[in-house]
Structure formats: C-alpha cells, structure tokens
Amino acid sequence: MAAKDIQSAALSKVNTSVVHAIGGTKVKETKKLFKWTIENYSAWQDRGHEKDYMTSPTFSTGANDESKWFAQLCEKGYIKQYIGPLVLKDAETTILCEITEMEIVNISEQAQIMHRNAIRGKLSENLGTLLNNEKFSDVTLVASGLEVRAHKSILAARSEVFAAMFEHEMEENKLNRVVIKDIDHNVLKEMLKFVYTGTAPNLDRMSLDLLAAANKYALEDLKAMCADAMSTRLSVKTAAETLISADVYDADQLKAHTIAYIKNHIADVMEMQDWQDMTKTHSYLVGDVLRAFAKQ
C-alpha cells in the first residue's frame, strides 16, 4: 500500500473535526559539493605506503556549521583498478563529492502559534500605517466636527454596514463623506484602529462607547472584546449601567453575565442610584432579573 493510501486509511478512522493539539515536522534537504584536488596522485598510487588510504583536508558544509567532514580514498588496489587508468602521470586528480544533508525539524504547537501571530502582527502593523497615511484614502469620516480619512474597501470588507453604504447610491457614497453624529471623534479613531489592525489599545477606558459604535457598524469581534472588558470590570456600581448597555446594544452574553452577577449581589445593587433609575427607565430589565430568580 502506498504512503498516500495508508494516510487516507488512517484518517478515515479518525474524527478530524476535533483536534486537541497540533504539531508539524519539516524535512530540510541541503546539497553541498566538495572539490578535492590531489597533485601528483600517480606517485602515491604507485609507491608502497603504510596507509592504504588518503585523507582529504577537513571541511564544513556551511559558514556557521560546527560539523566537520573529510573524504578518504581507500583500498589502493580498488582505486588503481577503477581510477588509475584515468590519471596521467604527474597530473592532478580532482575528486568531486556531493554531500546531501537532511535535517528534521519538529515544530511545536506553541512555535506555530508564535509564527502565525508574528505574521498577523506584521499585517496589523502595515494596515495601521495605511490608516495613518492619507495618500491612498478615498473617503472622509466626520465625528465631533473632526475629520478622519479612510479607505472604502477596508471599511466595506470589515463592516456590512459600510459595505451597504458604499454599494448603493447613498449620499455618503456620492460625496465620499460620512458624517457620524452619535460617535465621539476619539471613539471613531479607536474603532477605525480596530477595523484596520484588529486591536483597540484604549478598549478598557472606552469599552461602553466602543460597544455602541461596534453595534452600529456590525463589528461583532469588537463587540465581543468590549463585552469581555465590561464583564471583567463588573461591580455593584456598574451593574445597572452595564445591563442597560448590554440590552440596548444586543450583547446577549454580557447581558446574561450581568444578570447572574446581579442575582448574587441583589441587595447591594438595589441600593445604587443607577439601579433605582433603571427601574423607572428600563423597568422590563427588572423583570428579566426576576425571571432569572424564578429559574433557580
């Protein structure tokens, strides 16, 4: 059975949809050519010597290779029979020796992840440079009266909302200008940084505003990042505000997490002014919390 058939047969018995660890092996093959010139070879061949072999100078196969090699001509009778007739007396004899080195390198899961992250990091860096360079930009975003230049293709690729805006004969597409009235300029810049690079360095201090922006432009990954940040900072003081935000901006997991937190700290949360205000402005959320108690 061929190696390919064996591999296929083995894989057919394995559930490859669930992989718990990964690894890889690379086989590197390097060919090197060693040239050995022997002067007056026939004199050595014809005369008797204690040694029945001749050793070449040592050599390495690379500039930084610690391995040293040498070649040997041995069994003079064998050499005389097969090489001797081809050598002229007092002439040089040149021997070419091709060496094939094979190196097997195992690549761990961690190393592969680090390599992929390095590639992503470089891509993120390059796209970040593009955001900061207006040279090839083709659309202007305006927030808080301040302008930011951007690129339609990148915005459309990352956001279905921007894609729909630029695909149709909307005013923003005709004028190449998008005025955003409900997002602060700094929040817009942070959102664009995520769109271009996948990162949001100021996420922790503007997670609520970024959650609103991410929901507006259907940036689900950014929404998830904001929800995680808000979950880690959840407290008695922020519980009501977080619950309202999670509900308004359709962050379902954040909402469920916040309700669970409120259940465990209900007495303290109810003492907060934000909770008391919420019972008036978003009374249905109180019902959501009560239903969570009823499921116990």
Tab-separated table of C-alpha atoms in Angstrom:
chain	number	residue	atom	x	y	z
A	1	MET	CA	0.000	0.000	0.000
A	2	ALA	CA	1.341	3.437	-0.901
A	3	ALA	CA	2.065	6.039	1.780
A	4	LYS	CA	-0.806	8.168	0.478
A	5	ASP	CA	-3.227	5.237	0.783
A	6	ILE	CA	-2.029	4.477	4.308
A	7	GLN	CA	-2.543	8.113	5.283
A	8	SER	CA	-6.061	8.170	3.822
A	9	ALA	CA	-6.982	4.908	5.553
A	10	ALA	CA	-5.697	6.197	8.882
A	11	LEU	CA	-7.543	9.498	8.605
A	12	SER	CA	-10.787	7.744	7.687
A	13	LYS	CA	-10.819	6.165	11.154
A	14	VAL	CA	-10.167	9.420	12.976
A	15	ASN	CA	-12.577	12.218	13.784
A	16	THR	CA	-10.546	15.081	12.343
A	17	SER	CA	-13.196	17.664	13.194
A	18	VAL	CA	-11.926	17.715	16.787
A	19	VAL	CA	-8.221	18.468	17.113
A	20	HIS	CA	-6.780	18.813	20.609
A	21	ALA	CA	-3.193	19.611	19.702
A	22	ILE	CA	-1.206	20.402	16.603
A	23	GLY	CA	2.386	19.955	15.541
A	24	GLY	CA	4.434	19.814	12.399
A	25	THR	CA	7.635	18.350	11.031
A	26	LYS	CA	9.767	19.862	8.296
A	27	VAL	CA	12.393	17.893	6.402
A	28	LYS	CA	15.137	20.164	5.083
A	29	GLU	CA	17.475	18.782	2.434
A	30	THR	CA	20.688	20.607	1.551
A	31	LYS	CA	23.171	19.553	-1.123
A	32	LYS	CA	26.828	20.608	-0.949
A	33	LEU	CA	29.657	19.884	-3.397
A	34	PHE	CA	33.217	19.273	-2.144
A	35	LYS	CA	36.093	19.528	-4.624
A	36	TRP	CA	39.319	17.743	-3.663
A	37	THR	CA	42.382	18.203	-5.860
A	38	ILE	CA	45.295	15.767	-5.429
A	39	GLU	CA	48.564	16.759	-7.040
A	40	ASN	CA	50.836	14.017	-8.450
A	41	TYR	CA	48.301	11.385	-7.433
A	42	SER	CA	50.017	8.673	-9.504
A	43	ALA	CA	53.148	8.852	-7.327
A	44	TRP	CA	51.100	7.923	-4.260
A	45	GLN	CA	49.285	5.259	-6.183
A	46	ASP	CA	52.409	3.506	-7.492
A	47	ARG	CA	54.530	3.520	-4.363
A	48	GLY	CA	54.047	1.446	-1.253
A	49	HIS	CA	52.821	3.213	1.887
A	50	GLU	CA	51.930	2.120	5.385
A	51	LYS	CA	48.466	3.562	4.925
A	52	ASP	CA	46.207	2.167	2.275
A	53	TYR	CA	44.127	5.315	2.223
A	54	MET	CA	44.482	9.055	1.728
A	55	THR	CA	42.530	11.600	3.775
A	56	SER	CA	41.380	14.971	2.488
A	57	PRO	CA	41.557	18.246	4.403
A	58	THR	CA	38.576	18.748	6.742
A	59	PHE	CA	35.772	20.972	5.553
A	60	SER	CA	32.332	22.172	6.625
A	61	THR	CA	29.153	22.452	4.596
A	62	GLY	CA	28.208	25.933	5.783
A	63	ALA	CA	29.741	29.117	7.132
A	64	ASN	CA	28.344	28.538	10.628
A	65	ASP	CA	28.280	24.738	10.547
A	66	GLU	CA	30.041	23.171	13.519
A	67	SER	CA	30.171	19.762	11.801
A	68	LYS	CA	33.473	18.919	10.117
A	69	TRP	CA	33.845	16.449	7.265
A	70	PHE	CA	36.649	14.750	5.394
A	71	ALA	CA	36.884	12.373	2.447
A	72	GLN	CA	39.039	9.263	2.239
A	73	LEU	CA	40.454	7.318	-0.673
A	74	CYS	CA	40.994	3.750	0.493
A	75	GLU	CA	41.838	0.254	-0.801
A	76	LYS	CA	44.599	1.255	-3.187
A	77	GLY	CA	44.067	-1.792	-5.350
A	78	TYR	CA	40.456	-0.822	-5.934
A	79	ILE	CA	41.461	2.754	-6.724
A	80	LYS	CA	44.183	1.594	-9.112
A	81	GLN	CA	41.768	-0.632	-10.948
A	82	TYR	CA	38.994	1.924	-11.399
A	83	ILE	CA	40.698	5.315	-11.141
A	84	GLY	CA	44.341	4.681	-12.008
A	85	PRO	CA	43.900	4.176	-15.760
A	86	LEU	CA	42.180	7.558	-15.992
A	87	VAL	CA	45.040	9.513	-14.379
A	88	LEU	CA	48.018	10.796	-16.302
A	89	LYS	CA	51.397	10.571	-14.565
A	90	ASP	CA	52.327	13.686	-12.602
A	91	ALA	CA	48.883	15.138	-13.384
A	92	GLU	CA	46.383	16.485	-10.865
A	93	THR	CA	43.447	14.362	-9.886
A	94	THR	CA	40.216	16.118	-8.932
A	95	ILE	CA	37.542	14.353	-6.947
A	96	LEU	CA	34.062	15.844	-6.639
A	97	CYS	CA	31.982	14.694	-3.713
A	98	GLU	CA	28.312	15.636	-3.383
A	99	ILE	CA	27.002	15.585	0.177
A	100	THR	CA	23.299	15.622	0.970
A	101	GLU	CA	22.433	16.747	4.477
A	102	MET	CA	18.962	16.083	5.806
A	103	GLU	CA	17.632	17.932	8.845
A	104	ILE	CA	14.363	17.012	10.530
A	105	VAL	CA	12.804	19.897	12.443
A	106	ASN	CA	9.801	19.356	14.703
A	107	ILE	CA	7.625	22.421	15.176
A	108	SER	CA	5.530	22.515	18.333
A	109	GLU	CA	2.030	23.941	18.570
A	110	GLN	CA	3.368	26.928	20.516
A	111	ALA	CA	6.005	27.663	17.888
A	112	GLN	CA	3.423	27.534	15.108
A	113	ILE	CA	1.135	29.861	17.033
A	114	MET	CA	4.012	32.277	17.640
A	115	HIS	CA	4.865	32.212	13.936
A	116	ARG	CA	1.279	32.886	12.907
A	117	ASN	CA	0.981	35.673	15.475
A	118	ALA	CA	4.156	37.263	14.145
A	119	ILE	CA	2.701	37.253	10.632
A	120	ARG	CA	-0.580	38.710	11.866
A	121	GLY	CA	1.328	41.303	13.862
A	122	LYS	CA	3.207	42.426	10.779
A	123	LEU	CA	-0.014	42.632	8.765
A	124	SER	CA	-1.644	44.621	11.556
A	125	GLU	CA	1.327	46.978	11.634
A	126	ASN	CA	1.207	47.511	7.872
A	127	LEU	CA	-2.522	48.237	7.853
A	128	GLY	CA	-2.075	50.591	10.802
A	129	THR	CA	0.443	52.516	8.719
A	130	LEU	CA	-2.115	52.684	5.912
A	131	LEU	CA	-4.678	54.193	8.296
A	132	ASN	CA	-2.239	56.897	9.338
A	133	ASN	CA	-1.318	57.714	5.737
A	134	GLU	CA	-3.921	59.707	3.794
A	135	LYS	CA	-2.183	59.175	0.450
A	136	PHE	CA	-4.480	56.421	-0.857
A	137	SER	CA	-7.613	57.240	1.170
A	138	ASP	CA	-10.903	57.763	-0.672
A	139	VAL	CA	-13.472	58.617	1.994
A	140	THR	CA	-13.746	61.087	4.879
A	141	LEU	CA	-15.424	60.224	8.173
A	142	VAL	CA	-16.556	63.137	10.335
A	143	ALA	CA	-17.283	62.926	14.070
A	144	SER	CA	-17.462	65.770	16.594
A	145	GLY	CA	-16.650	68.124	13.721
A	146	LEU	CA	-13.269	66.454	13.150
A	147	GLU	CA	-12.290	64.511	10.036
A	148	VAL	CA	-10.587	61.152	9.622
A	149	ARG	CA	-9.509	59.845	6.232
A	150	ALA	CA	-10.090	56.158	5.468
A	151	HIS	CA	-10.420	53.586	2.676
A	152	LYS	CA	-13.783	52.363	1.408
A	153	SER	CA	-12.524	48.913	0.502
A	154	ILE	CA	-11.236	48.196	4.004
A	155	LEU	CA	-14.316	49.623	5.721
A	156	ALA	CA	-16.599	47.597	3.442
A	157	ALA	CA	-14.609	44.400	3.957
A	158	ARG	CA	-14.827	44.708	7.733
A	159	SER	CA	-18.354	46.090	8.155
A	160	GLU	CA	-21.510	45.066	6.320
A	161	VAL	CA	-22.993	48.427	7.261
A	162	PHE	CA	-20.237	50.329	5.475
A	163	ALA	CA	-20.444	47.843	2.598
A	164	ALA	CA	-24.152	48.564	2.089
A	165	MET	CA	-23.488	52.288	2.340
A	166	PHE	CA	-20.841	52.242	-0.391
A	167	GLU	CA	-22.620	49.768	-2.670
A	168	HIS	CA	-25.727	51.886	-3.112
A	169	GLU	CA	-26.316	55.398	-4.410
A	170	MET	CA	-26.416	56.928	-0.978
A	171	GLU	CA	-25.286	60.459	-0.259
A	172	GLU	CA	-22.233	59.198	1.638
A	173	ASN	CA	-21.100	57.212	-1.384
A	174	LYS	CA	-21.651	60.068	-3.818
A	175	LEU	CA	-19.838	62.641	-1.694
A	176	ASN	CA	-17.232	60.247	-0.262
A	177	ARG	CA	-18.053	61.765	3.089
A	178	VAL	CA	-19.738	60.121	6.086
A	179	VAL	CA	-20.965	62.323	8.934
A	180	ILE	CA	-21.405	60.372	12.180
A	181	LYS	CA	-23.414	62.278	14.764
A	182	ASP	CA	-23.647	59.763	17.604
A	183	ILE	CA	-19.996	58.726	17.977
A	184	ASP	CA	-17.227	60.808	19.529
A	185	HIS	CA	-14.154	61.554	17.418
A	186	ASN	CA	-11.789	59.640	19.726
A	187	VAL	CA	-14.122	56.651	19.784
A	188	LEU	CA	-14.288	56.728	15.979
A	189	LYS	CA	-10.490	56.715	15.760
A	190	GLU	CA	-10.308	53.757	18.133
A	191	MET	CA	-12.962	51.901	16.151
A	192	LEU	CA	-11.049	52.528	12.924
A	193	LYS	CA	-7.871	51.274	14.551
A	194	PHE	CA	-9.677	48.029	15.275
A	195	VAL	CA	-11.071	47.877	11.729
A	196	TYR	CA	-7.579	48.202	10.262
A	197	THR	CA	-5.458	46.307	12.790
A	198	GLY	CA	-7.776	44.139	14.891
A	199	THR	CA	-6.563	45.894	18.046
A	200	ALA	CA	-8.049	48.526	20.345
A	201	PRO	CA	-5.358	49.824	22.729
A	202	ASN	CA	-7.793	52.066	24.619
A	203	LEU	CA	-10.513	49.445	24.943
A	204	ASP	CA	-10.612	49.416	28.738
A	205	ARG	CA	-11.311	53.121	29.181
A	206	MET	CA	-13.870	53.455	26.368
A	207	SER	CA	-15.436	49.995	26.201
A	208	LEU	CA	-19.011	51.262	26.630
A	209	ASP	CA	-18.728	53.828	23.825
A	210	LEU	CA	-16.923	51.314	21.622
A	211	LEU	CA	-19.679	48.777	22.254
A	212	ALA	CA	-22.198	51.278	20.885
A	213	ALA	CA	-20.011	52.002	17.845
A	214	ALA	CA	-19.367	48.314	17.197
A	215	ASN	CA	-23.082	47.578	17.334
A	216	LYS	CA	-23.862	50.452	14.963
A	217	TYR	CA	-21.430	49.176	12.334
A	218	ALA	CA	-21.899	45.433	12.956
A	219	LEU	CA	-18.352	44.783	14.161
A	220	GLU	CA	-19.071	41.580	16.069
A	221	ASP	CA	-15.476	40.875	17.095
A	222	LEU	CA	-15.138	44.334	18.596
A	223	LYS	CA	-18.469	43.881	20.373
A	224	ALA	CA	-17.177	40.673	21.932
A	225	MET	CA	-13.979	42.397	23.059
A	226	CYS	CA	-15.970	45.231	24.636
A	227	ALA	CA	-18.294	42.773	26.361
A	228	ASP	CA	-15.338	40.874	27.822
A	229	ALA	CA	-13.767	44.093	29.090
A	230	MET	CA	-17.027	45.216	30.698
A	231	SER	CA	-17.561	41.795	32.262
A	232	THR	CA	-14.186	41.876	33.997
A	233	ARG	CA	-14.948	45.307	35.485
A	234	LEU	CA	-18.479	44.468	36.550
A	235	SER	CA	-19.278	45.743	40.048
A	236	VAL	CA	-22.193	46.738	42.232
A	237	LYS	CA	-21.829	50.315	40.981
A	238	THR	CA	-21.686	49.452	37.275
A	239	ALA	CA	-24.195	46.581	37.190
A	240	ALA	CA	-27.280	48.602	36.203
A	241	GLU	CA	-25.499	50.635	33.521
A	242	THR	CA	-23.895	47.501	32.110
A	243	LEU	CA	-27.238	45.687	31.989
A	244	ILE	CA	-28.859	48.562	30.100
A	245	SER	CA	-25.962	48.779	27.632
A	246	ALA	CA	-25.933	45.025	27.047
A	247	ASP	CA	-29.651	45.114	26.296
A	248	VAL	CA	-29.593	48.201	24.067
A	249	TYR	CA	-26.611	47.021	22.014
A	250	ASP	CA	-27.661	43.361	21.737
A	251	ALA	CA	-24.724	41.961	23.708
A	252	ASP	CA	-26.542	38.809	24.830
A	253	GLN	CA	-23.665	37.108	26.647
A	254	LEU	CA	-22.819	40.286	28.539
A	255	LYS	CA	-26.476	40.660	29.496
A	256	ALA	CA	-26.666	37.096	30.814
A	257	HIS	CA	-23.421	37.528	32.750
A	258	THR	CA	-24.637	40.805	34.269
A	259	ILE	CA	-27.977	39.333	35.332
A	260	ALA	CA	-26.134	36.447	37.007
A	261	TYR	CA	-23.927	38.950	38.830
A	262	ILE	CA	-26.930	40.986	39.983
A	263	LYS	CA	-28.598	37.815	41.316
A	264	ASN	CA	-25.571	37.183	43.526
A	265	HIS	CA	-25.373	40.791	44.741
A	266	ILE	CA	-29.008	41.869	44.566
A	267	ALA	CA	-29.181	43.572	47.963
A	268	ASP	CA	-26.146	45.782	47.303
A	269	VAL	CA	-27.116	46.524	43.697
A	270	MET	CA	-30.588	47.684	44.714
A	271	GLU	CA	-29.008	50.323	46.955
A	272	MET	CA	-27.351	52.009	43.967
A	273	GLN	CA	-28.953	55.089	42.403
A	274	ASP	CA	-28.347	53.690	38.902
A	275	TRP	CA	-30.475	50.666	39.756
A	276	GLN	CA	-33.264	52.826	41.106
A	277	ASP	CA	-33.156	54.949	37.948
A	278	MET	CA	-33.220	51.820	35.813
A	279	THR	CA	-36.421	50.608	37.456
A	280	LYS	CA	-38.073	53.730	36.013
A	281	THR	CA	-36.412	53.992	32.586
A	282	HIS	CA	-35.975	50.288	31.776
A	283	SER	CA	-38.419	48.526	34.069
A	284	TYR	CA	-38.602	45.482	31.790
A	285	LEU	CA	-34.987	44.694	32.723
A	286	VAL	CA	-36.072	44.299	36.332
A	287	GLY	CA	-38.478	41.681	35.029
A	288	ASP	CA	-35.561	39.897	33.311
A	289	VAL	CA	-33.719	39.774	36.632
A	290	LEU	CA	-36.808	38.466	38.461
A	291	ARG	CA	-37.264	35.744	35.854
A	292	ALA	CA	-33.683	34.685	36.467
A	293	PHE	CA	-34.528	34.246	40.158
A	294	ALA	CA	-37.609	32.224	39.229
A	295	LYS	CA	-35.450	29.747	37.260
A	296	GLN	CA	-33.449	28.818	40.358
